[in-house]
Coordinates of C-alpha atoms in Angstrom, one line a residue:
X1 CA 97.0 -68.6 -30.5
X2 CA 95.7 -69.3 -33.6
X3 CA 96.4 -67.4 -37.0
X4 CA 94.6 -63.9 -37.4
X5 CA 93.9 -63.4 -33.8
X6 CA 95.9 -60.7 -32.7
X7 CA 96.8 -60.4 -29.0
X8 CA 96.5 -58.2 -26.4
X9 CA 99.7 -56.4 -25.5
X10 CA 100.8 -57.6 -22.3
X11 CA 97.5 -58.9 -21.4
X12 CA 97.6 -62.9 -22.0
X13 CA 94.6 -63.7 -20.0
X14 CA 92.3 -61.4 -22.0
X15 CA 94.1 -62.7 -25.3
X16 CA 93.0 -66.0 -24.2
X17 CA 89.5 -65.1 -23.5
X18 CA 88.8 -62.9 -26.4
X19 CA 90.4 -65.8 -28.4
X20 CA 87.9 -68.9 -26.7
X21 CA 84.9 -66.3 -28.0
X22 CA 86.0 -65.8 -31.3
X23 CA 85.7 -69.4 -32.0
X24 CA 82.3 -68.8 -31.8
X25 CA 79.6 -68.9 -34.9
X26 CA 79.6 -65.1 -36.2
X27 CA 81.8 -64.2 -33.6
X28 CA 85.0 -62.2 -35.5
X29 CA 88.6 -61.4 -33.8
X30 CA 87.2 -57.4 -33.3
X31 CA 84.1 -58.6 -31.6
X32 CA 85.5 -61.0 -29.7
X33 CA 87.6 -58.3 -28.0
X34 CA 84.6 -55.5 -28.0
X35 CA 83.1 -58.4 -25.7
X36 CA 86.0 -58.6 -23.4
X37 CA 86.2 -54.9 -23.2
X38 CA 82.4 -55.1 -21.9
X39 CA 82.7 -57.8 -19.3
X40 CA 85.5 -55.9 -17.8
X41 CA 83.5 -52.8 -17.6
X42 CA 80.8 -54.5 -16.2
X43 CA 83.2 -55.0 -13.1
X44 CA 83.3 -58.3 -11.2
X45 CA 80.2 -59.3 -10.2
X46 CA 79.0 -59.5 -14.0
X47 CA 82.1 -62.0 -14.5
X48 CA 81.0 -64.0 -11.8
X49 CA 77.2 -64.3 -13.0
X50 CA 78.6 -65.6 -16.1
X51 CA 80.7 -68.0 -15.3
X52 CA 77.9 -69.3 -13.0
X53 CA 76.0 -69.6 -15.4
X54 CA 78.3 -71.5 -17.8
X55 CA 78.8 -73.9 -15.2
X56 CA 75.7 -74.6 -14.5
X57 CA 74.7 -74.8 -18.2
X58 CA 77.6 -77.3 -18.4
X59 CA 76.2 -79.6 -15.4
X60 CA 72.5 -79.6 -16.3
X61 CA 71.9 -79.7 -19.6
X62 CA 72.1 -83.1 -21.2
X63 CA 70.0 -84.4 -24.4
X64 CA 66.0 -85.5 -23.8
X65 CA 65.5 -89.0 -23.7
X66 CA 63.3 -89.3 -26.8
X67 CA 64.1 -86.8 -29.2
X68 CA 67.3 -85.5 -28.0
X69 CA 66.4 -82.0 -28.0
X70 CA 68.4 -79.8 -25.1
X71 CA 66.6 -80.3 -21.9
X72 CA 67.6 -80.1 -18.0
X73 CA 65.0 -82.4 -17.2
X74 CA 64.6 -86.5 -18.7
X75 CA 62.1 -85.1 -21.1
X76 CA 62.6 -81.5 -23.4
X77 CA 59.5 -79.5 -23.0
X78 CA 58.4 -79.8 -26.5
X79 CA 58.4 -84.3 -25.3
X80 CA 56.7 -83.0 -21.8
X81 CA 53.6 -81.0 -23.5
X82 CA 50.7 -83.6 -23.6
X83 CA 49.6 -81.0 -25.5
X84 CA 51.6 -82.2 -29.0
X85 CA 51.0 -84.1 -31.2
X86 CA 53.5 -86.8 -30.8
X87 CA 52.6 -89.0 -34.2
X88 CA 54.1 -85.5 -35.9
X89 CA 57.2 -86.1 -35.7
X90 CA 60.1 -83.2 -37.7
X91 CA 63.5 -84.4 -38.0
X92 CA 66.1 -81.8 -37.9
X93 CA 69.7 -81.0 -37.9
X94 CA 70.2 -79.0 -34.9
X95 CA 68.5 -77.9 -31.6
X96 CA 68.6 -74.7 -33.4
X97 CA 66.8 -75.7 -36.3
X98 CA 64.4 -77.2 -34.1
X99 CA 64.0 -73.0 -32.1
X100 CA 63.7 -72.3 -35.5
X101 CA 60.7 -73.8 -36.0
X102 CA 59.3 -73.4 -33.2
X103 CA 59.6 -69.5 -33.5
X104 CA 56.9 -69.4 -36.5
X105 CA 54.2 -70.4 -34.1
X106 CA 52.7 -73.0 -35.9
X107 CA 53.9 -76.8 -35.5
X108 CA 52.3 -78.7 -33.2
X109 CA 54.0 -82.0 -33.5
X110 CA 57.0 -83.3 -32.1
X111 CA 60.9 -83.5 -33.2
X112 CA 63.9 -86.0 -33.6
X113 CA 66.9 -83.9 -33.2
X114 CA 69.6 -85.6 -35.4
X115 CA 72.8 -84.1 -33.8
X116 CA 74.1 -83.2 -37.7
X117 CA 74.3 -84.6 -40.9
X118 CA 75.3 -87.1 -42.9
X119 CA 79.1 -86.7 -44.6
X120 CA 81.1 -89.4 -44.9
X121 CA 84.0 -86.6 -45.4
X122 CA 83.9 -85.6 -42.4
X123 CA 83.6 -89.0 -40.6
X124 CA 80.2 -88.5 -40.0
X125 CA 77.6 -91.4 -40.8
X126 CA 73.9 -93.1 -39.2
X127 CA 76.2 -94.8 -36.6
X128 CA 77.6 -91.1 -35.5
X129 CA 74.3 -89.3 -35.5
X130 CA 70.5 -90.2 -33.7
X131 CA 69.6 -92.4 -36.9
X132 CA 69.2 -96.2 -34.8
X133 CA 66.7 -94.2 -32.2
X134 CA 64.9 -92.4 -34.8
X135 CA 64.3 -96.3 -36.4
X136 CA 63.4 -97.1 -32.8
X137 CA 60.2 -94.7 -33.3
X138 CA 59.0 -95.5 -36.6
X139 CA 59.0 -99.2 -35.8
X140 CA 57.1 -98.3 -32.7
X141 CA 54.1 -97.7 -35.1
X142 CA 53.3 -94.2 -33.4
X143 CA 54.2 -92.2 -36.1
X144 CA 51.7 -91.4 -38.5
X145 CA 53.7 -88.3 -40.6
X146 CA 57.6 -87.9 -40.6
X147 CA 58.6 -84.6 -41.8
X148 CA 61.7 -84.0 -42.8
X149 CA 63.5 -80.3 -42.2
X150 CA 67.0 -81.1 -42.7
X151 CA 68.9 -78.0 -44.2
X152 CA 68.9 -77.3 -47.7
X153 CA 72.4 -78.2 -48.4
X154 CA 74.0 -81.1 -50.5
X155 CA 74.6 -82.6 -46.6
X156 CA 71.3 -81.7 -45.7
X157 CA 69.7 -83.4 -49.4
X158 CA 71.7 -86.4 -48.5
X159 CA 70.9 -87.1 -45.0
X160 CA 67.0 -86.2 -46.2
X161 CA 67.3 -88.9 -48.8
X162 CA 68.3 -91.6 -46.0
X163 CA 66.0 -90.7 -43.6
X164 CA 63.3 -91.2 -46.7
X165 CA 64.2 -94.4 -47.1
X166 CA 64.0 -95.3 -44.0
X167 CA 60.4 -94.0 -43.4
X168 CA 58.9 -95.6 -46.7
X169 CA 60.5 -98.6 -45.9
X170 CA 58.0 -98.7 -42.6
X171 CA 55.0 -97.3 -45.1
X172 CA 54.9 -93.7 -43.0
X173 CA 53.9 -91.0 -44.9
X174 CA 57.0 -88.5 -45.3
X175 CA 57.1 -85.0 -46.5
X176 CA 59.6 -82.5 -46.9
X177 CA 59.8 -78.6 -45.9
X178 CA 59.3 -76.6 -49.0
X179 CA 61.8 -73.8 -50.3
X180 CA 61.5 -71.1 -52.4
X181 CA 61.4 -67.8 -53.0
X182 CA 61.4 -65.5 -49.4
X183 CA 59.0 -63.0 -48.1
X184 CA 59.9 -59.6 -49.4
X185 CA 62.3 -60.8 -52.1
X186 CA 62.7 -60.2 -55.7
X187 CA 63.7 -62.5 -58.4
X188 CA 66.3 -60.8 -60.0
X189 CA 68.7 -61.1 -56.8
X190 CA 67.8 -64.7 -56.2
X191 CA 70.1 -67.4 -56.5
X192 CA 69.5 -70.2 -59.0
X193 CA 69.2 -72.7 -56.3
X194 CA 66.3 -71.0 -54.4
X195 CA 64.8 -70.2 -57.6
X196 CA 64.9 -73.9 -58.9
X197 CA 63.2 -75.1 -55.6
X198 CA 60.4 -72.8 -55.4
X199 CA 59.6 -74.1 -58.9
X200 CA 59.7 -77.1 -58.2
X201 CA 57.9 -76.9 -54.8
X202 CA 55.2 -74.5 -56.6
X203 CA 51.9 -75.7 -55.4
X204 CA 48.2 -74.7 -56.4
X205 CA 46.8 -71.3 -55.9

């Protein structure tokens, strides 16, 4: 059991369970247990149906063969839309960051999922991420635009600044996701990071 997780008096197997979901992002020890307490209540059957699912989420999901999205199929269905514009390509962290995106509605191009970012303290350099594949593409000639939507972290800045390279290197033009100042916000509560990037992202108006 790890530290902070308190157990379940007499009940080891919902310890353990409430213990696997608290290792989840945003998932805290009293939630975790609040979820147990629900899957119980829900009886049998809803137990069953979930751990169905998990298993088959664990046997047919797999990474697409060209952008390594999540897919169940060789292709994603953002790789499988003739509809997209494939010489967009936007290179992100995450599958998530990629949903992200996609949930504004307004990108029609297509993605290179890097599987993380660079940090060389944590082990993690081009050799452990989707970096040779994405080189792969760009010498392919097919990309006209490489965007690049890595996270806004000193990580994220880093592993931005490599991909760069490697895009003007092949003479594709590159551009970067601006950052600024949110919808709805006001400037007094902003950080000076987000401040300092939406001036220096300001544009025309």
């Amino acid at each position: 059991m790890s530290r902070g997780m308190e157990g379940i008096p007499g009940l080891p197997s919902l310890d353990r369970v409430a213990l696997l979901l608290s290792r989840f992002p945003g998932v805290g020890r009293k939630s975790a247990q609040r979820m147990v307490h629900h899957l119980l209540r829900q009886g049998r059957g809803e137990i069953d149906t979930l751990v169905s699912a998990l298993a088959t989420m664990g046997e047919r999901v797999r990474s697409c063969r060209i952008c390594f999205n999540l897919a169940e199929e060789e292709l994603c269905w953002v790789c499988n839309n003739p509809t997209r514009d494939g010489k967009v390509v936007c290179v992100v962290e995450e599958s998530g960051d990629l949903m992200a995106i996609e949930r504004a509605g307004i990108f029609q191009g297509v993605y290179h999922v890097l599987g993380g970012h660079l940090s060389p303290l944590e082990g993690l350099g081009p050799e452990e991420l989707h970096v040779q594949a994405l080189e792969v593409r760009l010498d392919r000639g097919e990309i006209d635009e490489l965007i690049l939507a890595t996270n806004p972290t000193v990580a994220g800045e880093a592993t931005a600044h490599y991909i760069a390279h490697l895009a003007q290197s092949r003479g594709v033009r590159l551009t970067r996701l601006a950052y600024g100042l949110p919808m709805g916000g006001e400037l007094e509560y902003l950080d000076e990071s987000t401040v300092y990037q939406a001036l220096a992202w300001r544009r025309e108006y």
